[in-house]
Coordinates of C-alpha atoms and ligand atoms in Angstrom, one line a residue:
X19 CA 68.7 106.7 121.9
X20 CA 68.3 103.9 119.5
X21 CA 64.9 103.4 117.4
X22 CA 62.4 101.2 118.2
X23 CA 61.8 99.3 115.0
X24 CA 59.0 98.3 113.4
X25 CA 58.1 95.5 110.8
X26 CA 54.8 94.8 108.6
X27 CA 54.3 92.8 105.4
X28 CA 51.2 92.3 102.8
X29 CA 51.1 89.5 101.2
X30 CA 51.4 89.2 97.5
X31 CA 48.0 87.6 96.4
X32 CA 45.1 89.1 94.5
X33 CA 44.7 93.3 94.3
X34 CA 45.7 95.4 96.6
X35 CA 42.8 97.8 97.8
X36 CA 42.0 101.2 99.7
X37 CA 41.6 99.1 102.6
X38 CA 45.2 97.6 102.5
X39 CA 46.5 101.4 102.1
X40 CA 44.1 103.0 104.3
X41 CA 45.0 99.8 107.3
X42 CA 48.0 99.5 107.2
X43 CA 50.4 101.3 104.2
X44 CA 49.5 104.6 105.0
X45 CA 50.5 104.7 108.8
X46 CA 54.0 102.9 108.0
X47 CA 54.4 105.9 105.6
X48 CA 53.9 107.8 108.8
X49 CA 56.0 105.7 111.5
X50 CA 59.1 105.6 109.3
X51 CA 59.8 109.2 110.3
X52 CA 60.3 108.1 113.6
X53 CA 61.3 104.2 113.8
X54 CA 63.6 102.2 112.2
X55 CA 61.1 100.5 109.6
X56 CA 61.4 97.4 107.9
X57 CA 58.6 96.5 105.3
X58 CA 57.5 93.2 103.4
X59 CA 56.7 91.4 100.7
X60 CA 55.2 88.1 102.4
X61 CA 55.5 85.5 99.3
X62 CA 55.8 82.8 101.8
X63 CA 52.2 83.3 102.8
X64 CA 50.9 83.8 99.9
X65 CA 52.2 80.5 98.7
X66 CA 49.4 79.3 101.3
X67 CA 46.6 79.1 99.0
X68 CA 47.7 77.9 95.2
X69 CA 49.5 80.8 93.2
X70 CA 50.5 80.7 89.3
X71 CA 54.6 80.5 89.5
X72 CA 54.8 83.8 86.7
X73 CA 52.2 86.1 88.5
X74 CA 53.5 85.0 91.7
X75 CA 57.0 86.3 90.7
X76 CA 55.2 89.3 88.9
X77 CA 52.6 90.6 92.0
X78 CA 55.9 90.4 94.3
X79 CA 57.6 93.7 92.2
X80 CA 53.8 95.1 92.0
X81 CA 53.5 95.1 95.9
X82 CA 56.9 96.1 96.1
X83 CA 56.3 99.0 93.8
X84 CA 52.9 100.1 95.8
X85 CA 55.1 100.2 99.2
X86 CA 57.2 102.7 97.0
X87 CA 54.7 104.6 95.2
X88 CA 52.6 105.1 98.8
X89 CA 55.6 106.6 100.1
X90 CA 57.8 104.3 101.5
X91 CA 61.4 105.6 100.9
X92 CA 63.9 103.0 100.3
X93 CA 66.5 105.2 101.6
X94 CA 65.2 105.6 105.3
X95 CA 62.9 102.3 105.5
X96 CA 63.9 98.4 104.5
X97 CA 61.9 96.6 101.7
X98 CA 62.5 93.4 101.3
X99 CA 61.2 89.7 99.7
X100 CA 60.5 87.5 102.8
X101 CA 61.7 84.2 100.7
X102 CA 65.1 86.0 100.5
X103 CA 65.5 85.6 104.1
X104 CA 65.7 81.6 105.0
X105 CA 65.2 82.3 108.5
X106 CA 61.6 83.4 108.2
X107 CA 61.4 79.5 107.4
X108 CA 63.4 78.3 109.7
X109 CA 62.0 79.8 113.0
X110 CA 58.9 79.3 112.1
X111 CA 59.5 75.7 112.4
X112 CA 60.8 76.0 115.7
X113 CA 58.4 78.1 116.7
X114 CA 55.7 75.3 115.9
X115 CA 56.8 73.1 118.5
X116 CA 56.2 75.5 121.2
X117 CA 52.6 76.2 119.4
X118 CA 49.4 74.4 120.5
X119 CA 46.8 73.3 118.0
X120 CA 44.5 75.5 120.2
X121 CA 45.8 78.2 119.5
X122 CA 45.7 78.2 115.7
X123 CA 41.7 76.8 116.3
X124 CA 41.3 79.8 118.0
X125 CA 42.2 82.1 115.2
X126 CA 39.2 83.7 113.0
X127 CA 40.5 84.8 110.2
X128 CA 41.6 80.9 109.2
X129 CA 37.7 79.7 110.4
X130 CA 36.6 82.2 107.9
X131 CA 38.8 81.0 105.1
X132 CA 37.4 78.0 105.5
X133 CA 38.7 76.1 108.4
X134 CA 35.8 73.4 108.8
X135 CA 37.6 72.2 105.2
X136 CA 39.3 69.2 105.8
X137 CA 41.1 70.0 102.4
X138 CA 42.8 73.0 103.5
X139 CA 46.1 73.3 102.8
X140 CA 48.3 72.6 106.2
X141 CA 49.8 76.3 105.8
X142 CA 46.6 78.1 106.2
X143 CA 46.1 76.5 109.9
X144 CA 50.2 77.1 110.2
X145 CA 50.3 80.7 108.8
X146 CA 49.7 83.0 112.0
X147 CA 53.4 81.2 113.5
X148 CA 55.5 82.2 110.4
X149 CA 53.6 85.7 110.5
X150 CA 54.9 85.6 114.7
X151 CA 58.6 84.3 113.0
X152 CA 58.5 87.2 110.4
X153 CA 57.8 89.5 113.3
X154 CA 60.2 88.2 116.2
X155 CA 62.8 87.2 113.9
X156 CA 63.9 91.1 113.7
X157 CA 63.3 92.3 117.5
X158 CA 60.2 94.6 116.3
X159 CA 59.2 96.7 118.5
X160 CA 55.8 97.8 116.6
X161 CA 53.6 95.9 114.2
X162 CA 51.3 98.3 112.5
X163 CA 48.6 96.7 110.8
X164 CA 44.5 96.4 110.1
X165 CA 41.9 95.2 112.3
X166 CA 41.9 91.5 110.9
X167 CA 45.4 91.0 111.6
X168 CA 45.8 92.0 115.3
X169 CA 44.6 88.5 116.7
X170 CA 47.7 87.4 114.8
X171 CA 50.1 89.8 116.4
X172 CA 48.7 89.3 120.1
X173 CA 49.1 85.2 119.2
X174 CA 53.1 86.5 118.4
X175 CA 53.5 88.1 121.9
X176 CA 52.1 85.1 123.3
X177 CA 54.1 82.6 121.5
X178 CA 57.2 85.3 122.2
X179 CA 56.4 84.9 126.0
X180 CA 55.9 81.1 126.1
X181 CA 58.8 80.5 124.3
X182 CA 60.8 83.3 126.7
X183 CA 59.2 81.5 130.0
X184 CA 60.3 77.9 128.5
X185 CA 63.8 79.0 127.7
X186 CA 64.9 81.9 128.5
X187 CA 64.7 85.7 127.2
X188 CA 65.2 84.9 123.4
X189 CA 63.0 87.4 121.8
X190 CA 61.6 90.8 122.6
X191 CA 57.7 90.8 122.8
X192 CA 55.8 93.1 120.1
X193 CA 53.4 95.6 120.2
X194 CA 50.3 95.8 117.6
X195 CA 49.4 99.1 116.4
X196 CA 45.9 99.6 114.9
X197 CA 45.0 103.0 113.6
X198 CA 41.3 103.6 114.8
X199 CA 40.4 105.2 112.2
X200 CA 41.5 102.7 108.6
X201 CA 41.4 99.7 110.9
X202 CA 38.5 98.0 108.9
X203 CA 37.2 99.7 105.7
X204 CA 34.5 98.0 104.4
X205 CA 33.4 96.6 101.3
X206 CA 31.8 99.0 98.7
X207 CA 28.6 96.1 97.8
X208 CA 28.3 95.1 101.3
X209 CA 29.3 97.5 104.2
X210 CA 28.7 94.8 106.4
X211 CA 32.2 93.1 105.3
X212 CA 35.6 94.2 105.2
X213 CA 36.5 95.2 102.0
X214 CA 39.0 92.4 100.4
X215 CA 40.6 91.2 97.8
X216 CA 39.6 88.2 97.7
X217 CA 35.3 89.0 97.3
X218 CA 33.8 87.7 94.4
X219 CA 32.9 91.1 93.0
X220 CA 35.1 93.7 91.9
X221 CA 33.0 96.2 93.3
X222 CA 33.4 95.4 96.4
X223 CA 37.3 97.0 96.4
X224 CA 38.9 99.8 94.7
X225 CA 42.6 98.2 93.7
X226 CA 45.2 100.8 93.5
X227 CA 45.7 99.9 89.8
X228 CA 42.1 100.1 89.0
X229 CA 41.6 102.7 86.2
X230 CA 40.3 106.3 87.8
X231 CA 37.2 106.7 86.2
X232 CA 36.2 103.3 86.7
X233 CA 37.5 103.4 90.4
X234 CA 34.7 107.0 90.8
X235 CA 31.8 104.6 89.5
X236 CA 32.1 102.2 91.6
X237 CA 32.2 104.7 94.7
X238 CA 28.6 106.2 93.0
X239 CA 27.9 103.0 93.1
X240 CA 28.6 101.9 96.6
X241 CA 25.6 100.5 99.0
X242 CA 24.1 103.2 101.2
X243 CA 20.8 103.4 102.2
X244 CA 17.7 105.5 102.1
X245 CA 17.5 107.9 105.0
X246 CA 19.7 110.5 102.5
X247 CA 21.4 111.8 105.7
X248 CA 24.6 112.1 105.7
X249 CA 26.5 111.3 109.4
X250 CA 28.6 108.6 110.8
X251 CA 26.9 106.0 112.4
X252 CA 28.7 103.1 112.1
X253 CA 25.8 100.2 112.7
X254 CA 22.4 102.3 111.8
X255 CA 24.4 103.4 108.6
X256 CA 27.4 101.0 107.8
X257 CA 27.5 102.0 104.2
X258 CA 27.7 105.6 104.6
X259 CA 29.9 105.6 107.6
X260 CA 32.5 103.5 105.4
X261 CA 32.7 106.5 102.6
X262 CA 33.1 108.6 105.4
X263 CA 35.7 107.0 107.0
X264 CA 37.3 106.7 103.3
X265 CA 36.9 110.5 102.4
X266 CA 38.1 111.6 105.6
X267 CA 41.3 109.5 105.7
X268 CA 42.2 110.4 101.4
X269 CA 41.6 114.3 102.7
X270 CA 43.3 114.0 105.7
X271 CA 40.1 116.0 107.5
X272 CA 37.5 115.3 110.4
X273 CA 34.5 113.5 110.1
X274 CA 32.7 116.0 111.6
X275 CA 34.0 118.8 109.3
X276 CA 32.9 116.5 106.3
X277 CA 29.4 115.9 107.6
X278 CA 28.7 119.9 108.5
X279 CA 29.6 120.5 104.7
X280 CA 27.3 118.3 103.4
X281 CA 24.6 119.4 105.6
X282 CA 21.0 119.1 104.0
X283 CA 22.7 117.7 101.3
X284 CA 22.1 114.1 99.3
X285 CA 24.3 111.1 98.7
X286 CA 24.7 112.3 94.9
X287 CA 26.8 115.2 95.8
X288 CA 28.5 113.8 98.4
X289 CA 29.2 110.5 96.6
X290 CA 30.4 112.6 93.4
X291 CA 33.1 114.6 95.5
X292 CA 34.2 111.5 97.2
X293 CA 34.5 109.8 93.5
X294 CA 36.5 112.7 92.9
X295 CA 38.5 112.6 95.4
X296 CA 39.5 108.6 94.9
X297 CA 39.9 109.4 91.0
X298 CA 42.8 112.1 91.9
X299 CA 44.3 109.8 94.4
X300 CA 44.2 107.4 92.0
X301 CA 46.1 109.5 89.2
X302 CA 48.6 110.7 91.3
X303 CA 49.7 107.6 92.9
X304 CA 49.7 105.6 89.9
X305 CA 51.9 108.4 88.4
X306 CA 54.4 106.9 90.9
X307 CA 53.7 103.4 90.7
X308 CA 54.7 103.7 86.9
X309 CA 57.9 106.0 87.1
X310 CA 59.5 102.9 89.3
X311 CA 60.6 100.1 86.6
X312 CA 61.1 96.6 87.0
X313 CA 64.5 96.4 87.7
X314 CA 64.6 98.9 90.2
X315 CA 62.7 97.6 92.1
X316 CA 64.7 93.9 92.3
X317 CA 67.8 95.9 93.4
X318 CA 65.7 97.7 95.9
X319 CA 65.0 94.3 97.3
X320 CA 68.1 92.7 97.4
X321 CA 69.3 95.3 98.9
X322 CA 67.1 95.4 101.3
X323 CA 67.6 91.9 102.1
X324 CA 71.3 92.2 102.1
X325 CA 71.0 94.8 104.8
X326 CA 68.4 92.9 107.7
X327 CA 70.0 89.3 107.2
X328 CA 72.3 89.8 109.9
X329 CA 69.4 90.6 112.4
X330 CA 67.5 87.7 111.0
X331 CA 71.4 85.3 111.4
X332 CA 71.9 86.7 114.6
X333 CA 68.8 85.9 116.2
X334 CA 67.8 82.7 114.8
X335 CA 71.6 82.1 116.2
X336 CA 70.3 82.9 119.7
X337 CA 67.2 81.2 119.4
X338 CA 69.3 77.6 118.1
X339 CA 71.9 77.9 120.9
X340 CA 69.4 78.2 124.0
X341 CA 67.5 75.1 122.5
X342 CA 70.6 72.9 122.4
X343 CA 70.6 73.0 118.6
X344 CA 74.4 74.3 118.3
Ligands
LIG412 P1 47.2 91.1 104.1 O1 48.1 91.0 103.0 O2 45.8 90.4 104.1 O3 46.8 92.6 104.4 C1 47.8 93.6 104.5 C2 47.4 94.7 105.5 O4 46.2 95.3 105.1 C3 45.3 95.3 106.2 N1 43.9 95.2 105.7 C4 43.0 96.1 106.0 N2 42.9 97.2 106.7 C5 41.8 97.9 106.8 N3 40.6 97.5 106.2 C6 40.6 96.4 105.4 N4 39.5 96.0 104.7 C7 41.8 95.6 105.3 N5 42.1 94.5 104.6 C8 43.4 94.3 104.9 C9 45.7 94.1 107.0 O5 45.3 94.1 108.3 C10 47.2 94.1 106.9 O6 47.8 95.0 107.8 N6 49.3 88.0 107.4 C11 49.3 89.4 106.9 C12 50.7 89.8 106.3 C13 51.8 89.5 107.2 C14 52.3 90.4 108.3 C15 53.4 89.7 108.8 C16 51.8 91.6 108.8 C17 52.6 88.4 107.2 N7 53.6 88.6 108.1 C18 54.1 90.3 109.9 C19 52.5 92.2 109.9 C20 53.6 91.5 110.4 C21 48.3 89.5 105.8 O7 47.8 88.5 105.3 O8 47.9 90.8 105.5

């Protein structure tokens, strides 16, 4: 029996945080055991909001290199640039004639960028139809991702269906995957936002290239509160809940295992073994990130690109000859 296949991307814009890994990374690590995985760089939504040309071209081999050093084996899973691949382009503008203003108004994550901004760039409203292209340009099965993106993925399987309905079966309808437990790690400052790398402090994210021992501070520094009871209760106590959620998911235990050890215990101890805990993470996985050069790297992704543009030809094929565009 064939694979199903699976396809996710992170875009290449500011640092990339124990929420990224914890959302999404970590559980494609996972899936590519089983499916036939395809991983990428999205520069073409990053390009969304203004990026510097050099860092641009720079943060692309970085993300790259975090896919790597989290686990993702070139060998059994495609990596690839998303610019590389015309098509992503290309459907996405045919996809926009079969999208309705409604349903871009609809989307949260581009009212909280800033959506009421006449200003805004055109490709922040437009971004949720070349994240559907990216996904139905390769017949995905699965599309395993965080919490904020799955309003995205659901607007993919309805644009898949409407476009399906108006045509006919041209592309195969995906399935979001949220793990429940990394689906929305929270910021360190304020547990009452997801943690993100775009907030205006640094201490509200711990970047995968942050140095170690700064990375433990800021986890002794996180926001709890003053109860000094240690359990998961995800409203009452957001802030502790979050550095459960954290510890448990880095030491691959329960919940409820952690919060029996730390029984009749106080935040400092339990803080200072979760500091620990993210400091060895840390270490180990930037011991990766920095045996992987440059160049590596860029053959990595031109291979990988080399290898999936025939999906991407092929169906963009399809997709031109039932509209009459052949
Ligand atoms: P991006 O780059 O913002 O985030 C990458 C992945 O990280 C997840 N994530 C989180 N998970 C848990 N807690 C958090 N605090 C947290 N912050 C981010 C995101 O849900 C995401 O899975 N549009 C997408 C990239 C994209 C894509 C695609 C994804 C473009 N095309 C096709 C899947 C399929 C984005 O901006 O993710």
């Amino acid at each position: 029996m064939n694979k199903k296949r699976v396809f996710s991307g992170v875009q290449p814009s500011g640092d990339l945080h124990l929420g990224n890994y914890l959302g999404a990374i970590k559980q494609w690590v996972e899936m590519q055991e089983k499916y036939e995985s395809i991983f990428c760089v999205v520069d073409l939504h990053a390009i969304t909001i203004k990026q510097n040309p050099e860092e641009l071209r720079k943060k692309v081999i970085e993300i790259a290199k975090i896919y790597i050093a989290s686990g993702i084996d070139p060998k059994k899973s495609v990596i690839f640039q998303q610019s590389d691949i015309s098509e992503h382009a290309e459907l996405a503008w045919i996809l926009n004639t079969v999208t309705r203003m409604s349903d871009l108004y609809k989307m949260t994550q581009f009212k909280d960028k800033g959506g009421e901004n006449e200003n805004i760039g055109v490709g922040l409203f437009d971004y949720p139809v070349l994240m559907t292209s990216d996904i139905i340009l390769y017949d995905t099965d699965v599309v395993p991702v965080g919490e904020d993106q799955k309003q995205h993925v659901e607007l993919a399987r309805d644009l898949a269906k409407r476009f399906n309905h108006q045509f006919g079966e041209t592309f195969k309808v995906p399935d979001v995957r949220v793990n429940k437990e990394g689906a929305r790690i929270m910021g360190l400052d304020d547990p009452t936002k997801k943690m993100s790398k775009s907030a205006s402090s640094t201490l509200n994210y711990i970047a995968l290239t942050d140095d170690p021992e700064k990375a433990a501070k800021k986890i002794m520094k996180a926001v709890t509160d003053n109860d000094g009871i240690i359990k998961y209760e995800k409203e009452k106590k957001p802030g502790v809940s979050n550095l459960l959620n954290v510890y448990s998911l880095l030491n691959e235990e329960s919940i409820a295992d952690i919060v029996k050890r730390y029984e009749g215990k106080g935040y400092g101890d339990f803080k200072k073994d979760l500091a620990e805990i993210v400091k060895q993470f840390l270490i180990s996985f930037q011991e990766k990130y920095n045996a992987i050069s440059d160049e590596e790297v860029r053959g990595i992704l031109t291979n990988g690109a080399k290898k999936i543009k025939p999906i991407a030809t092929e169906t963009y094929k399809r997709t031109k000859k039932i509209m009459g565009l052949n």
